[in-house]
Coordinates of C-alpha atoms in Angstrom, one line a residue:
M29 CA 0.0 0.0 0.0
S30 CA 1.4 3.4 -1.0
N31 CA 1.7 6.2 1.6
R32 CA -1.5 8.1 1.6
M33 CA 0.2 11.5 1.8
W34 CA 3.1 11.0 -0.6
G35 CA 1.4 8.9 -3.2
G36 CA 2.6 5.9 -5.3
R37 CA 6.3 6.7 -5.0
F38 CA 6.5 5.2 -1.5
A39 CA 5.4 1.6 -0.9
T40 CA 5.5 1.7 2.9
G41 CA 5.0 4.2 5.7
P42 CA 7.8 5.8 7.6
D43 CA 9.8 4.2 10.4
A44 CA 8.6 5.1 13.9
I45 CA 11.7 7.1 14.5
M46 CA 11.2 8.9 11.2
E47 CA 7.7 9.7 12.2
E48 CA 8.9 11.1 15.5
I49 CA 11.5 13.4 14.0
N50 CA 9.3 14.4 11.1
A51 CA 6.0 15.2 12.7
S52 CA 5.2 18.8 13.6
I53 CA 1.6 18.6 14.5
G54 CA 2.5 18.7 18.2
F55 CA 3.3 22.4 17.9
D56 CA 2.0 23.6 14.5
Q57 CA -1.6 22.8 15.3
R58 CA -1.8 26.3 16.7
L59 CA -1.7 27.5 13.0
Y60 CA -5.2 26.0 12.4
K61 CA -7.0 29.3 12.1
Q62 CA -4.4 30.7 9.6
D63 CA -4.4 27.4 7.7
I64 CA -8.1 27.3 7.3
A65 CA -8.3 31.0 6.4
G66 CA -5.7 30.4 3.7
S67 CA -7.5 27.4 2.3
I68 CA -10.8 29.3 2.2
A69 CA -9.1 32.1 0.3
H70 CA -7.4 29.7 -2.1
A71 CA -10.6 27.7 -2.8
T72 CA -12.6 30.9 -3.4
M73 CA -10.0 32.1 -5.9
L74 CA -9.9 28.7 -7.7
A75 CA -13.6 29.0 -8.2
Q76 CA -13.4 32.6 -9.4
V77 CA -10.9 31.6 -12.1
G78 CA -12.9 28.5 -13.1
I79 CA -10.5 25.8 -11.7
L80 CA -13.1 24.7 -9.2
T81 CA -16.8 24.6 -9.6
Q82 CA -18.8 26.8 -7.3
A83 CA -20.4 23.7 -5.7
D84 CA -17.0 22.3 -4.9
R85 CA -15.9 25.6 -3.5
D86 CA -19.0 25.9 -1.3
A87 CA -18.5 22.3 0.0
I88 CA -14.9 23.0 0.8
V89 CA -15.6 26.2 2.6
T90 CA -18.5 24.7 4.6
G91 CA -16.3 21.7 5.5
L92 CA -13.4 23.9 6.5
K93 CA -15.6 25.9 8.8
A94 CA -16.8 22.7 10.4
V95 CA -13.2 21.5 10.9
E96 CA -12.4 24.9 12.6
Q97 CA -15.4 24.5 14.9
E98 CA -14.3 21.0 15.8
I99 CA -10.8 22.2 16.7
E100 CA -12.1 25.1 18.8
S101 CA -14.5 22.8 20.7
N102 CA -11.7 20.3 21.3
A103 CA -13.6 17.7 19.3
F104 CA -10.9 17.3 16.7
T105 CA -8.4 14.5 17.0
F106 CA -4.9 15.4 15.7
S107 CA -2.9 12.6 14.2
R108 CA 0.9 12.4 14.3
S109 CA 0.9 10.1 11.3
L110 CA -0.5 13.0 9.2
E111 CA 2.6 15.0 10.2
D112 CA 1.3 18.6 10.3
I113 CA -1.7 20.9 10.5
H114 CA -2.2 21.1 6.8
M115 CA -2.6 17.3 6.3
N116 CA -4.7 16.9 9.5
V117 CA -7.1 19.6 8.3
E118 CA -7.2 18.2 4.7
S119 CA -7.7 14.6 5.9
R120 CA -10.7 15.6 8.1
L121 CA -12.1 17.7 5.3
K122 CA -12.1 14.6 3.1
E123 CA -13.9 12.7 5.7
L124 CA -16.6 15.4 5.9
I125 CA -17.1 16.2 2.2
G126 CA -15.5 13.5 0.2
D127 CA -13.9 14.1 -3.2
P128 CA -14.1 17.9 -3.4
A129 CA -11.5 18.0 -0.6
G130 CA -8.9 16.5 -2.9
R131 CA -9.3 19.4 -5.3
L132 CA -8.4 22.0 -2.7
H133 CA -4.6 21.4 -3.1
T134 CA -4.7 22.3 -6.8
A135 CA -2.1 25.0 -7.7
R136 CA -0.5 25.1 -4.3
S137 CA 2.1 23.2 -2.2
R138 CA 2.6 22.7 1.5
N139 CA 5.7 24.9 1.0
D140 CA 3.7 28.1 0.1
Q141 CA 0.9 27.0 2.4
V142 CA 3.1 26.9 5.5
A143 CA 4.8 30.1 4.6
T144 CA 1.4 31.8 4.3
D145 CA 0.1 30.3 7.5
F146 CA 3.2 31.3 9.4
K147 CA 3.2 34.9 8.0
L148 CA -0.5 35.2 9.0
Y149 CA 0.3 33.9 12.5
V150 CA 3.3 36.2 13.0
R151 CA 1.3 39.1 11.7
D152 CA -1.4 38.4 14.3
A153 CA 1.3 38.1 17.0
I154 CA 2.8 41.5 16.0
D155 CA -0.6 43.1 16.2
T156 CA -1.0 41.7 19.7
F157 CA 2.5 43.0 20.7
L158 CA 1.7 46.5 19.3
A159 CA -1.5 46.7 21.5
Q160 CA 0.4 45.3 24.5
I161 CA 3.3 47.8 24.1
Q162 CA 0.9 50.7 24.0
A163 CA -0.9 49.4 27.1
L164 CA 2.4 49.3 28.9
Q165 CA 3.4 52.7 27.7
L166 CA 0.1 54.2 28.9
A167 CA 0.6 52.6 32.3
L168 CA 4.1 54.1 32.5
V169 CA 2.9 57.5 31.3
K170 CA 0.1 57.5 33.9
R171 CA 2.7 56.7 36.6
A172 CA 5.1 59.3 35.2
E173 CA 2.4 62.0 35.5
E174 CA 1.8 61.1 39.1
E175 CA 5.6 61.3 39.8
V176 CA 6.5 64.3 37.8
S177 CA 8.3 65.9 40.7
T178 CA 9.2 62.8 42.7
I179 CA 13.0 63.0 43.3
M180 CA 15.1 59.9 43.1
P181 CA 18.7 59.2 42.6
G182 CA 20.0 58.9 39.0
F183 CA 22.6 56.3 38.7
T184 CA 25.7 55.6 36.7
H185 CA 27.6 52.4 37.5
L186 CA 24.7 51.8 40.0
Q187 CA 26.3 54.6 42.0
N188 CA 24.5 57.9 42.9
A189 CA 25.2 60.3 40.1
Q190 CA 22.7 63.1 39.9
P191 CA 19.1 63.6 41.1
V192 CA 16.4 62.9 38.6
T193 CA 12.7 62.5 38.8
L194 CA 10.9 59.2 38.9
G195 CA 8.6 60.5 36.1
H196 CA 11.7 61.1 34.0
H197 CA 13.0 57.6 34.7
L198 CA 9.8 55.9 33.8
L199 CA 9.5 57.9 30.6
A200 CA 12.9 56.5 29.5
Y201 CA 11.2 53.1 29.2
V202 CA 8.3 54.7 27.3
E203 CA 10.9 55.9 24.8
M204 CA 12.5 52.5 24.5
L205 CA 9.1 50.9 24.0
G206 CA 8.3 53.4 21.4
R207 CA 11.3 52.2 19.4
D208 CA 10.2 48.6 20.0
Y209 CA 6.8 49.5 18.6
G210 CA 8.4 51.0 15.5
R211 CA 10.5 47.9 14.9
F212 CA 7.5 45.7 15.1
E213 CA 5.6 48.0 12.7
D214 CA 8.5 47.8 10.3
A215 CA 8.6 44.0 10.5
R216 CA 4.9 43.8 9.9
R217 CA 5.0 46.0 6.9
R218 CA 7.8 44.0 5.3
L219 CA 6.2 40.6 6.0
N220 CA 2.8 41.6 4.5
E221 CA 3.3 39.9 1.1
S222 CA 1.5 36.7 0.3
P223 CA 3.4 33.6 -0.6
L224 CA 0.2 31.7 -1.5
G225 CA 0.3 30.5 -5.1
S226 CA 4.1 30.2 -5.3
A227 CA 3.5 26.4 -5.0
A228 CA 6.5 24.2 -4.3
L229 CA 9.1 26.6 -5.6
A230 CA 8.6 27.6 -9.2
G231 CA 5.0 28.8 -9.4
T232 CA 2.1 27.0 -11.1
P233 CA 0.8 26.5 -14.6
Y234 CA -2.7 27.1 -13.5
P235 CA -4.3 30.5 -14.3
I236 CA -4.6 31.5 -10.6
D237 CA -5.1 35.0 -9.3
R238 CA -2.6 35.7 -6.6
D239 CA -3.7 39.3 -6.1
A240 CA -7.1 38.0 -5.1
T241 CA -5.8 35.6 -2.4
A242 CA -3.4 38.2 -1.2
A243 CA -6.3 40.7 -0.8
A244 CA -8.6 38.2 0.8
L245 CA -6.0 37.5 3.5
G246 CA -5.1 41.1 4.2
F247 CA -1.7 41.1 2.5
D248 CA -0.6 44.2 0.6
R249 CA 0.5 42.2 -2.4
P250 CA 1.7 38.8 -3.5
T251 CA 5.4 38.0 -3.3
A252 CA 7.3 38.6 -6.5
N253 CA 9.6 35.6 -6.6
S254 CA 8.3 32.1 -5.9
L255 CA 11.7 30.8 -4.8
D256 CA 12.1 33.6 -2.3
A257 CA 8.4 33.2 -1.2
V258 CA 8.8 29.6 0.0
S259 CA 12.3 29.8 1.4
D260 CA 12.1 33.2 3.1
R261 CA 12.0 33.2 6.9
D262 CA 13.3 36.8 7.2
F263 CA 9.9 37.8 8.6
I264 CA 10.2 35.6 11.7
L265 CA 13.9 36.4 12.1
E266 CA 13.1 40.1 12.0
T267 CA 10.2 39.7 14.4
L268 CA 12.3 37.7 16.8
S269 CA 15.0 40.4 16.6
A270 CA 12.5 43.0 17.5
A271 CA 11.1 40.7 20.2
T272 CA 14.6 40.2 21.7
L273 CA 15.2 44.0 21.9
C274 CA 11.8 44.5 23.5
A275 CA 12.4 41.7 26.0
M276 CA 15.8 43.2 26.8
H277 CA 14.2 46.5 27.6
L278 CA 11.6 44.7 29.8
S279 CA 14.5 42.8 31.5
R280 CA 16.3 46.0 32.4
F281 CA 13.2 47.5 34.0
A282 CA 12.5 44.2 35.7
E283 CA 16.0 44.3 37.2
E284 CA 15.4 47.8 38.5
L285 CA 12.1 46.7 40.1
V286 CA 14.0 43.8 41.8
I287 CA 16.6 46.2 43.1
W288 CA 14.1 49.0 44.0
S289 CA 11.8 46.6 45.9
S290 CA 14.6 45.2 48.1
A291 CA 14.8 46.1 51.7
Q292 CA 18.2 47.8 51.0
F293 CA 16.6 50.2 48.5
G294 CA 12.9 50.3 49.5
F295 CA 12.0 52.6 46.6
V296 CA 8.9 50.8 45.6
K297 CA 6.5 48.1 46.9
L298 CA 5.1 45.5 44.5
S299 CA 1.6 44.3 45.0
D300 CA 0.6 40.8 46.2
K301 CA -0.6 40.1 42.7
F302 CA 2.9 40.0 41.3
T303 CA 5.0 38.7 44.2
T304 CA 5.2 35.4 46.0
G305 CA 6.1 34.4 49.5
S306 CA 8.6 31.9 51.0
S307 CA 7.8 28.4 52.3
I308 CA 10.1 28.9 55.2
M309 CA 10.6 32.7 55.7
P310 CA 7.2 34.3 56.5
Q311 CA 8.5 37.9 56.0
K312 CA 9.5 37.4 52.4
R313 CA 7.9 39.2 49.4
N314 CA 9.7 37.9 46.4
P315 CA 9.5 39.9 43.1
D316 CA 9.1 36.7 41.1
A317 CA 7.1 38.2 38.2
A318 CA 10.0 40.7 37.6
E319 CA 12.6 38.0 37.9
L320 CA 10.8 35.8 35.4
I321 CA 10.5 38.7 33.0
R322 CA 14.2 39.2 33.4
A323 CA 14.8 35.6 32.4
K324 CA 12.5 35.5 29.4
V325 CA 14.9 37.4 27.2
G326 CA 17.2 34.4 27.2
R327 CA 14.5 32.2 25.7
I328 CA 13.5 34.8 23.2
M329 CA 17.1 35.6 22.1
G330 CA 17.7 31.8 22.1
A331 CA 14.9 31.4 19.5
L332 CA 16.5 34.1 17.3
T333 CA 19.9 32.4 17.5
S334 CA 18.5 29.0 16.9
L335 CA 16.6 30.0 13.8
M336 CA 19.5 32.0 12.5
M337 CA 21.6 28.9 12.7
V338 CA 18.9 26.9 10.9
M339 CA 18.7 29.3 8.0
K340 CA 22.3 30.4 7.6
G341 CA 23.4 27.5 5.4
L342 CA 20.3 26.5 3.5
P343 CA 20.3 26.7 -0.3
L344 CA 17.1 27.7 -2.1
A345 CA 14.3 26.8 -1.9
Y346 CA 12.5 24.8 0.9
S347 CA 14.4 22.4 3.1
K348 CA 12.9 20.4 6.0
D349 CA 15.3 22.2 8.3
M350 CA 12.8 25.0 8.1
Q351 CA 10.3 23.1 10.1
E352 CA 12.4 24.0 13.1
D353 CA 11.3 27.7 12.7
K354 CA 7.9 27.4 14.4
E355 CA 8.4 25.7 17.8
V356 CA 11.0 28.1 19.1
A357 CA 9.2 31.1 17.5
F358 CA 5.9 30.1 19.1
D359 CA 7.6 29.9 22.5
A360 CA 9.4 33.2 22.1
M361 CA 6.3 35.1 21.0
S362 CA 4.2 33.6 23.9
S363 CA 7.0 34.6 26.3
L364 CA 7.1 38.2 25.1
S365 CA 3.3 38.5 25.2
L366 CA 3.2 37.2 28.8
S367 CA 6.1 39.4 29.8
L368 CA 4.4 42.6 28.5
A369 CA 1.2 41.7 30.3
A370 CA 3.0 41.0 33.6
M371 CA 5.0 44.2 33.4
T372 CA 1.9 46.3 32.7
G373 CA 0.3 44.8 35.8
M374 CA 3.3 45.5 38.0
V375 CA 3.5 49.1 36.8
E376 CA -0.2 49.7 37.4
D377 CA 0.0 48.3 41.0
L378 CA 3.4 49.9 41.9
V379 CA 3.5 51.9 45.1
P380 CA 6.5 54.3 45.2
N381 CA 8.2 55.3 48.5
R382 CA 8.8 59.0 47.7
E383 CA 10.5 59.8 51.0
R384 CA 13.0 56.9 50.7
M385 CA 13.8 57.9 47.1
R386 CA 14.5 61.5 48.0
A387 CA 16.7 60.5 51.0
S388 CA 18.7 58.2 48.7
A389 CA 19.0 60.9 46.1
N390 CA 20.4 63.3 48.7
A391 CA 23.1 60.8 49.6
G392 CA 26.5 60.4 47.9
F393 CA 26.9 64.2 47.3
S394 CA 24.7 63.9 44.2
T395 CA 24.5 67.7 43.8
A396 CA 28.3 68.1 43.4
T397 CA 28.0 68.7 39.6
D398 CA 25.6 71.5 40.5
V399 CA 28.2 73.1 42.7
A400 CA 30.8 72.9 39.8
D401 CA 28.2 74.4 37.4
W402 CA 27.5 77.2 39.8
L403 CA 31.2 78.0 40.1
V404 CA 31.3 78.2 36.3
R405 CA 28.2 80.3 35.8
Q406 CA 28.4 82.6 38.8
L407 CA 32.1 83.0 39.3
N408 CA 33.3 82.5 35.7
I409 CA 35.7 79.8 36.8
P410 CA 36.9 77.4 34.1
F411 CA 35.1 74.0 34.4
R412 CA 38.2 72.0 35.1
E413 CA 39.2 74.3 37.9
A414 CA 35.6 74.3 39.2
H415 CA 35.7 70.5 39.1
H416 CA 38.8 70.4 41.3
I417 CA 37.3 72.9 43.8
T418 CA 34.1 70.9 44.0
G419 CA 36.2 67.8 44.7
Q420 CA 37.8 69.6 47.6
I421 CA 34.3 70.6 48.9
V422 CA 33.1 67.0 48.7
A423 CA 36.2 65.8 50.6
L424 CA 35.5 68.4 53.3
A425 CA 31.8 67.3 53.6
E426 CA 32.9 63.7 53.7
Q427 CA 35.4 64.5 56.4
K428 CA 32.8 66.3 58.5
G429 CA 30.3 63.5 57.9
M430 CA 27.6 65.7 56.4
S431 CA 25.9 66.4 53.1
L432 CA 26.8 69.3 50.9
E433 CA 23.6 71.1 52.2
G434 CA 25.0 70.8 55.7
L435 CA 28.1 72.8 55.0
T436 CA 28.2 76.4 56.1
I437 CA 29.3 79.4 54.0
E438 CA 32.5 79.4 56.1
D439 CA 33.2 75.8 55.0
F440 CA 32.8 76.8 51.4
K441 CA 35.0 79.9 51.8
F442 CA 37.6 77.7 53.5
I443 CA 38.0 75.9 50.2
D444 CA 37.7 79.0 48.0
H445 CA 37.2 82.5 49.2
R446 CA 35.2 83.6 46.1
I447 CA 32.2 81.4 47.0
D448 CA 29.3 83.3 48.5
S449 CA 25.9 82.5 50.1
R450 CA 24.2 82.1 46.7
I451 CA 25.7 78.7 46.4
H452 CA 23.1 77.3 48.9
K453 CA 20.4 77.7 46.2
V454 CA 21.9 74.8 44.2
L455 CA 22.6 72.3 46.9
S456 CA 19.2 70.7 47.3
V457 CA 18.2 67.7 45.1
E458 CA 15.0 69.6 44.1
A459 CA 17.1 72.5 42.8
S460 CA 19.4 70.1 40.9
A461 CA 16.5 68.4 39.1
A462 CA 14.6 71.6 38.4
A463 CA 17.7 73.2 36.9
R464 CA 18.0 70.6 34.1
K465 CA 15.6 72.2 31.7
S466 CA 17.5 71.4 28.5
Y467 CA 15.4 69.5 26.0
G468 CA 15.1 65.9 27.2
G469 CA 16.3 66.8 30.7
T470 CA 14.8 65.7 34.0
A471 CA 13.3 69.1 35.2
P472 CA 9.7 68.4 36.3
E473 CA 8.4 71.0 33.8
N474 CA 10.1 69.0 31.0
V475 CA 8.7 65.8 32.3
A476 CA 5.1 67.2 32.3
V477 CA 5.5 68.3 28.7
Q478 CA 6.8 64.8 27.7
V479 CA 4.0 63.1 29.6
A480 CA 1.4 65.2 27.7
R481 CA 3.2 64.5 24.4
W482 CA 3.1 60.7 25.0
R483 CA -0.5 60.7 26.2
T484 CA -1.6 62.5 23.1
A485 CA 0.5 60.1 20.9
L486 CA -0.9 57.0 22.6
T487 CA -4.5 58.0 22.9
G488 CA -5.0 60.4 20.0
V489 CA -6.6 62.9 22.4
A490 CA -4.8 66.2 22.9
S491 CA -3.4 66.5 26.4
E492 CA -2.0 69.5 28.2
P493 CA 1.0 69.3 30.6
V494 CA 0.1 69.2 34.3
K495 CA 1.2 72.2 36.2
V496 CA 4.3 71.7 38.3
K497 CA 4.4 73.2 41.7
R498 CA 7.7 75.0 42.4
S499 CA 9.4 74.5 45.7
G500 CA 10.6 77.7 47.3
G501 CA 14.1 78.6 46.5
H502 CA 14.6 75.7 44.1
G503 CA 13.4 77.2 40.8
D504 CA 16.4 78.6 39.0
G505 CA 19.2 76.4 40.1
G506 CA 21.5 79.2 41.1
A507 CA 20.4 82.4 39.3
T508 CA 21.1 85.6 41.2
E509 CA 18.4 87.2 43.1

């Protein structure tokens, strides 16, 4: 008896080991919606150009919709012996409608069929990512608006550097996510060409209408080269690349949440919804959701690397190696979607400890740069000299065991007699943040403007910046009275 999938060329079925390594139905069954949609579009086009009768087309479409309903109601039995989603659907279709099912595969191959299915799936996944990224951005923007003036330490090398606002810090991730959004949009635009009708590799002699199937499936156009159409996996590689960058951004923020929520920092409290306890230590609140997000980038980047290695040495056109594209990609895309959802939930439930953040920002002589800048602006001292003088001031404060704000005017004059009492205006962390009004800087007024810009961009509704309350004596960062 010949193999029922491959026809008369094969006299027997595959070895059990061959069936094990060859079958993909265990993971590609999630393509059922895309596979059925592609088949309906193909059958409709075949009827339009006269290759199928309208009666056969109607029977096929009715049967395919019945198969889809069976799958969605868990009444469908997937068979490993039928290898993949395409043959499982077609086999069940034949059981339901008989001979017309055998005409469905006219003028196509599993090669262009799987490329079409996979593109449709990835396109759907990208659309989900775009919505999820915007939801996370909106959550961050809302938080940033609430924390426009909240002072926290800005770090370099994870050491106190200069005071910033929490709103400014959160908006940094909004910017990163904005670029992630753009990369996914770019990937979606490039993948949106239909491989359907390219057949195995060389096209088909049948008078098909590829523009019709492309339009029916929401593609911008059919692919222009049949060899490229069936062997291209750029679209998933590019999507995985964008996913890796997005996951990396999430991982960086997750790392900060882990640090910030520790007892040593105490900057934020994560809600019970996104933390876990300990089986032995009753006091513990573990930031497990953040830690798992931090780890997901490894799986996502691993999928990108894995598929890149699969594709790097393949000659045109289709090779069975390319079956390895889906399992890792499915896992990566699910991981990113879950990470985006979890991060959005954590941001929405986050409770900042403003007092702790301000106290930390005030440690480590974080306004030292403001002192140096004041020396340059007010006393016309060259920056290098001002830098040296400020270093001496910091050393004196350290010796006395106090902050820069705690030094008296006599202390400053001991270091340099030219310093006068105006210097006290620049020593607070609020003054430091408020002074940084350059475009993109952390000044609360700037942050309010950026919040309004992003809220407008994300919602399509014009938004005005919130008014920032000025703290007395902190407004000009050292201007003369």
